[in-house]
mmCIF file of C-alpha atoms in Angstrom:
data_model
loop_
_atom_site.group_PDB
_atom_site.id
_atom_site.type_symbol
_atom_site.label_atom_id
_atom_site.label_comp_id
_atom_site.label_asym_id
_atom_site.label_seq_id
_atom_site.Cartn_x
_atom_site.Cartn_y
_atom_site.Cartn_z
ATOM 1 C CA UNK A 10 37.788 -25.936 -207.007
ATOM 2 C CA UNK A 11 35.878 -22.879 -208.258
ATOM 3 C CA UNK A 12 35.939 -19.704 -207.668
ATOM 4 C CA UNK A 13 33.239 -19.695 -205.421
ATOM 5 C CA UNK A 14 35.758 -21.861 -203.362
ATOM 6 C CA UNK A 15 38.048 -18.546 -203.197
ATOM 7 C CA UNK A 16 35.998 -15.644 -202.975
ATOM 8 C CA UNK A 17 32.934 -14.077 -201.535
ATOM 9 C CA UNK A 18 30.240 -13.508 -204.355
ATOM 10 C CA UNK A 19 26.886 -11.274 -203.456
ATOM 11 C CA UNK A 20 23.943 -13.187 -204.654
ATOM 12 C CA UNK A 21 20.451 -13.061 -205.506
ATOM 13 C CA UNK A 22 17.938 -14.089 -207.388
ATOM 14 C CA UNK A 23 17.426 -11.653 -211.240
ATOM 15 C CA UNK A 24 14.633 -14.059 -212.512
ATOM 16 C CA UNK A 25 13.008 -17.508 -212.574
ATOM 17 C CA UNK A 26 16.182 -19.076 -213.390
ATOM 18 C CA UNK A 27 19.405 -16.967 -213.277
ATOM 19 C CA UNK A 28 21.407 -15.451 -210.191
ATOM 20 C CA UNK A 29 23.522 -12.650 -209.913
ATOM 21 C CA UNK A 30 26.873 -14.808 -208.781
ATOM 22 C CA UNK A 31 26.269 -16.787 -212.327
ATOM 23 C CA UNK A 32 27.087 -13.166 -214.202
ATOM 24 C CA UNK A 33 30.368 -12.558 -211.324
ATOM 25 C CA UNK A 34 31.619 -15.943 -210.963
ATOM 26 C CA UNK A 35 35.432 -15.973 -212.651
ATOM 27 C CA UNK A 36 38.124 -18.528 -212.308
ATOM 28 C CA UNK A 37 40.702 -15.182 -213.235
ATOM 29 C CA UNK A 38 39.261 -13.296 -210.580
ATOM 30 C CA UNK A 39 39.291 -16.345 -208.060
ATOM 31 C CA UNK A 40 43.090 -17.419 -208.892
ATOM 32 C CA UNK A 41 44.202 -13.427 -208.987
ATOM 33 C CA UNK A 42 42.305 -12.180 -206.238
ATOM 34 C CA UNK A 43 40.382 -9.796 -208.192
ATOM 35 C CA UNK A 44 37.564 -8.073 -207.097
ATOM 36 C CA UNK A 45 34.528 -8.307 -209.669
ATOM 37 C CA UNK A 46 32.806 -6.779 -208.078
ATOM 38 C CA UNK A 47 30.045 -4.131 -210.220
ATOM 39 C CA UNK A 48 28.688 -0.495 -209.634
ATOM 40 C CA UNK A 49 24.941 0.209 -209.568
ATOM 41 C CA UNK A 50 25.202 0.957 -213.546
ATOM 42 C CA UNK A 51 26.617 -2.027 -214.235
ATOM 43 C CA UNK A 52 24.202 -4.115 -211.959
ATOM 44 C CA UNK A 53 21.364 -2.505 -214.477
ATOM 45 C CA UNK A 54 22.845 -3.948 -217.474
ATOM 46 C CA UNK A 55 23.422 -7.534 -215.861
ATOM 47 C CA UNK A 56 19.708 -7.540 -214.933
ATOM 48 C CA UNK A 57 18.454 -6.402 -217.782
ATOM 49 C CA UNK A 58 21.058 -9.383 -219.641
ATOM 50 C CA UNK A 59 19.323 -11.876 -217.175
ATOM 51 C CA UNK A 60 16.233 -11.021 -218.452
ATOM 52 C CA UNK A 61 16.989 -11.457 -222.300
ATOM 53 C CA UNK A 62 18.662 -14.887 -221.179
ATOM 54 C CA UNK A 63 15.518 -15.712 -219.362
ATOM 55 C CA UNK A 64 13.147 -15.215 -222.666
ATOM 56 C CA UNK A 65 16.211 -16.743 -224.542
ATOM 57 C CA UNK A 66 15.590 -19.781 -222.410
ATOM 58 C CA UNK A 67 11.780 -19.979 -222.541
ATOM 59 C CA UNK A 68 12.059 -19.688 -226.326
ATOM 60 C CA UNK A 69 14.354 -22.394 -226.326
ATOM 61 C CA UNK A 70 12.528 -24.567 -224.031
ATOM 62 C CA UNK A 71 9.479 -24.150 -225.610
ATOM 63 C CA UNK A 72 11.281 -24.954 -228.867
ATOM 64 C CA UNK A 73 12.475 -27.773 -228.239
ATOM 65 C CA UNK A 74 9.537 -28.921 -226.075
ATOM 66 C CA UNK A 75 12.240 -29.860 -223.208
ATOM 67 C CA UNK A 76 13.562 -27.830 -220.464
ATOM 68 C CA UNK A 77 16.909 -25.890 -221.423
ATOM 69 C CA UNK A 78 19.420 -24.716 -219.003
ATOM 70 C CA UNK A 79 21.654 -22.101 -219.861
ATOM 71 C CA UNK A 80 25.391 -22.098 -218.374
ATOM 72 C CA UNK A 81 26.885 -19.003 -218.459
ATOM 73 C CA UNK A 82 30.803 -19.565 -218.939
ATOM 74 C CA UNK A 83 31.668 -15.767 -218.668
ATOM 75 C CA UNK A 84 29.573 -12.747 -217.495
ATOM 76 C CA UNK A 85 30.701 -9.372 -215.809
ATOM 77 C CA UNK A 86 34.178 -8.902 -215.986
ATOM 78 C CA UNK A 87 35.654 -5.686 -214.014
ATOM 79 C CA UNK A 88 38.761 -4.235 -215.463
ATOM 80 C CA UNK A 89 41.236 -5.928 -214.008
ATOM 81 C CA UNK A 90 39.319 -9.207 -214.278
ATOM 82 C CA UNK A 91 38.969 -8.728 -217.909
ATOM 83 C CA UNK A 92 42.451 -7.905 -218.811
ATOM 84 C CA UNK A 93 43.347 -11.308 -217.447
ATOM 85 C CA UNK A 94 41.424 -12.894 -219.386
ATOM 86 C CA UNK A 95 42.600 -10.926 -222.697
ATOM 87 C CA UNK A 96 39.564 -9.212 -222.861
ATOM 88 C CA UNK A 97 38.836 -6.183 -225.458
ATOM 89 C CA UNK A 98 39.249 -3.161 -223.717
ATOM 90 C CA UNK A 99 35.897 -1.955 -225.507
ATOM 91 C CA UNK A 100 33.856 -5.402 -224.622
ATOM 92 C CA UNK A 101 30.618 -5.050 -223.065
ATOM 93 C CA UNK A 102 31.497 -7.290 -220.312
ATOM 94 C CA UNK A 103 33.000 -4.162 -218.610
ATOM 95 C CA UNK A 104 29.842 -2.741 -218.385
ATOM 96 C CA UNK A 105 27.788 -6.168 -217.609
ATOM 97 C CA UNK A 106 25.888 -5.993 -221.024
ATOM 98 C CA UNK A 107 27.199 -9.097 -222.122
ATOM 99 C CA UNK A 108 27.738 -12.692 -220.961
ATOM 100 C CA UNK A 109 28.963 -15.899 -222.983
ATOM 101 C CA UNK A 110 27.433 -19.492 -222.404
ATOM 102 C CA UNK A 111 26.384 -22.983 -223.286
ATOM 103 C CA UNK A 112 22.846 -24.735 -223.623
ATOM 104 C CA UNK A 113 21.925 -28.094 -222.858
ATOM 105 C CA UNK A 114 19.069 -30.355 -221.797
ATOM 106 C CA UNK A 115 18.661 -33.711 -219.806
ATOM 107 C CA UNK A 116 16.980 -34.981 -223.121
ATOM 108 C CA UNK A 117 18.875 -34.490 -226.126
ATOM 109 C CA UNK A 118 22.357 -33.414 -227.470
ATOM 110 C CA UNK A 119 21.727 -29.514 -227.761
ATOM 111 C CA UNK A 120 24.274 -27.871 -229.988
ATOM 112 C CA UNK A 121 25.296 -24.038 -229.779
ATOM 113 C CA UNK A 122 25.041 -23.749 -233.768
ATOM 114 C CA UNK A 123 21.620 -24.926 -233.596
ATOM 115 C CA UNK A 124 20.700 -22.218 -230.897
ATOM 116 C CA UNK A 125 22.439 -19.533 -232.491
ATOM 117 C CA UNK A 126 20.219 -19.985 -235.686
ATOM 118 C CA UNK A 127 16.834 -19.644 -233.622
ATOM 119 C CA UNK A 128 17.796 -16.759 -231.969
ATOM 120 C CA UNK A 129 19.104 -15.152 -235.297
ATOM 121 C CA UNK A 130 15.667 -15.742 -236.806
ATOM 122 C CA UNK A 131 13.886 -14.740 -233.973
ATOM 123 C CA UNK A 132 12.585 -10.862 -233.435
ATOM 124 C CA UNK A 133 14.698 -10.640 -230.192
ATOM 125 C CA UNK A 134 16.597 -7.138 -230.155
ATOM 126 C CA UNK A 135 20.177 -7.384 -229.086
ATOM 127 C CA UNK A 136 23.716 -5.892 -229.950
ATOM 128 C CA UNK A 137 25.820 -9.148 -230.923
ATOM 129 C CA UNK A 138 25.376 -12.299 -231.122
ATOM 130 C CA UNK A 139 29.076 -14.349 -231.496
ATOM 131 C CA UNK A 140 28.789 -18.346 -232.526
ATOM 132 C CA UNK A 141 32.304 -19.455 -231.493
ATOM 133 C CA UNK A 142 32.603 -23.199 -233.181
ATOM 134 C CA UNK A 143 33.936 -25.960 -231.756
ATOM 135 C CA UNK A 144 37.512 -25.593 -232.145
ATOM 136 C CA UNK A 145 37.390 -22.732 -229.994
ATOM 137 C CA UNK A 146 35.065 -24.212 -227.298
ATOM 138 C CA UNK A 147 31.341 -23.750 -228.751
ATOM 139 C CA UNK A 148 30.097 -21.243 -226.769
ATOM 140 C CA UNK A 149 27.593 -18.167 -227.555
ATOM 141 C CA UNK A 150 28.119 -14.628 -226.692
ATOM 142 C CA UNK A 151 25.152 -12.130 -226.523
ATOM 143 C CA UNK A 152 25.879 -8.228 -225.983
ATOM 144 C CA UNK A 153 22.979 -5.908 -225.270
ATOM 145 C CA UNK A 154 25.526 -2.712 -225.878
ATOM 146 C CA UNK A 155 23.517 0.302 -226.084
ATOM 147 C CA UNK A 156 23.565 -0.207 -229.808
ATOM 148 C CA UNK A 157 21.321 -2.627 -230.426
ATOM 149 C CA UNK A 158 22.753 -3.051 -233.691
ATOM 150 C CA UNK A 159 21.476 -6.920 -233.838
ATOM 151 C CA UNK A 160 25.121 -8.004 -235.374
ATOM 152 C CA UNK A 161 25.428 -11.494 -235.632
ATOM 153 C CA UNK A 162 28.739 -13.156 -236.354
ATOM 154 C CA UNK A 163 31.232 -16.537 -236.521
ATOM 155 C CA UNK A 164 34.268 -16.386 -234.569
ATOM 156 C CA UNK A 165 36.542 -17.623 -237.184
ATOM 157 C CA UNK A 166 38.862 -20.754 -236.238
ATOM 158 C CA UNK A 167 41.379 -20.466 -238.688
ATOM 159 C CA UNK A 168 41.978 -16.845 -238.715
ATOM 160 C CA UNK A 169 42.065 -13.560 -236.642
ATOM 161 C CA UNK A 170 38.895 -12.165 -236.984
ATOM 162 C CA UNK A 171 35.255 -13.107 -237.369
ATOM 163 C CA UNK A 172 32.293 -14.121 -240.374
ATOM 164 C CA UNK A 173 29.146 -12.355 -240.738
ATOM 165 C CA UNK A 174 26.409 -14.253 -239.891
ATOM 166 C CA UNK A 175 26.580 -17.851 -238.540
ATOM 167 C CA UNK A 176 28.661 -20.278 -240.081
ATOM 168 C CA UNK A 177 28.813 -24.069 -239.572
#
């Protein structure tokens, strides 16, 4: 089952592909029977994150000459939510600024390292970019923080802590 099973999520469409539920959907929150609910602030910041993941997508897609999807694994997280899932008490998924997720296609084998490069060496403005590898379930996370700093780092699987830049 997922959470959707166990809770009423509010839903509609941000853009051409993404939904709001896709940014408040949460397994913690489902099992718990927290509400993840977000304020009007934070609703600003998820659609304006839905929007960078929609030109994330078309850049990808357009790449790659083959439609990409992009699953988001983790999105808004309210306070309680994100303590459950041993959240930083500073992340930017409090505020709905950031989201973590996975690409594929129908057409190829589409791997997160390989994403996280493009985007690095695009022009797209953003606050972090995180490359978590494999041993840690390759995922991307992408903050749009009010910094805009344009950090990009490797989650490191052998140690506390991360690398600058993307390594793999």
């Amino acid at each position: 089952m997922t959470s959707l099973d166990y809770v009423s999520i509010p839903n509609r469409q941000l853009t051409e592909n993404f939904w709001l539920y896709e940014f408040l959907v949460s397994d913690n929150a489902a099992a718990l029977r927290l509400d993840n609910t977000p304020d009007a602030d934070q609703l600003a910041n998820i659609e304006r994150l839905a929007e960078k993941l929609q030109s994330i997508r078309s850049m990808l897609s357009f790449h790659f000459v083959n439609e990409v999807f992009i699953d988001i694994t983790s999105g808004f997280r309210s306070r309680a939510v994100n303590k459950a899932a041993g959240g930083s008490r500073t992340s930017d998924h409090l505020n709905g600024g950031s989201a973590d997720f996975q690409c594929r296609t129908k057409a190829m084998d589409l791997r997160e390292l390989h994403v996280a490069r493009l985007i690095d060496h695009s022009k797209m403005s953003f606050d972090q970019l995180i490359y978590y590898p494999p041993l840690l379930g390759e995922r991307l996370h992408l903050g749009m923080g009010d910094r805009m700093r344009r950090e990009v780092m490797t989650r490191s699987p052998h140690r506390d802590g991360y690398l600058r830049g993307i390594v793999g």
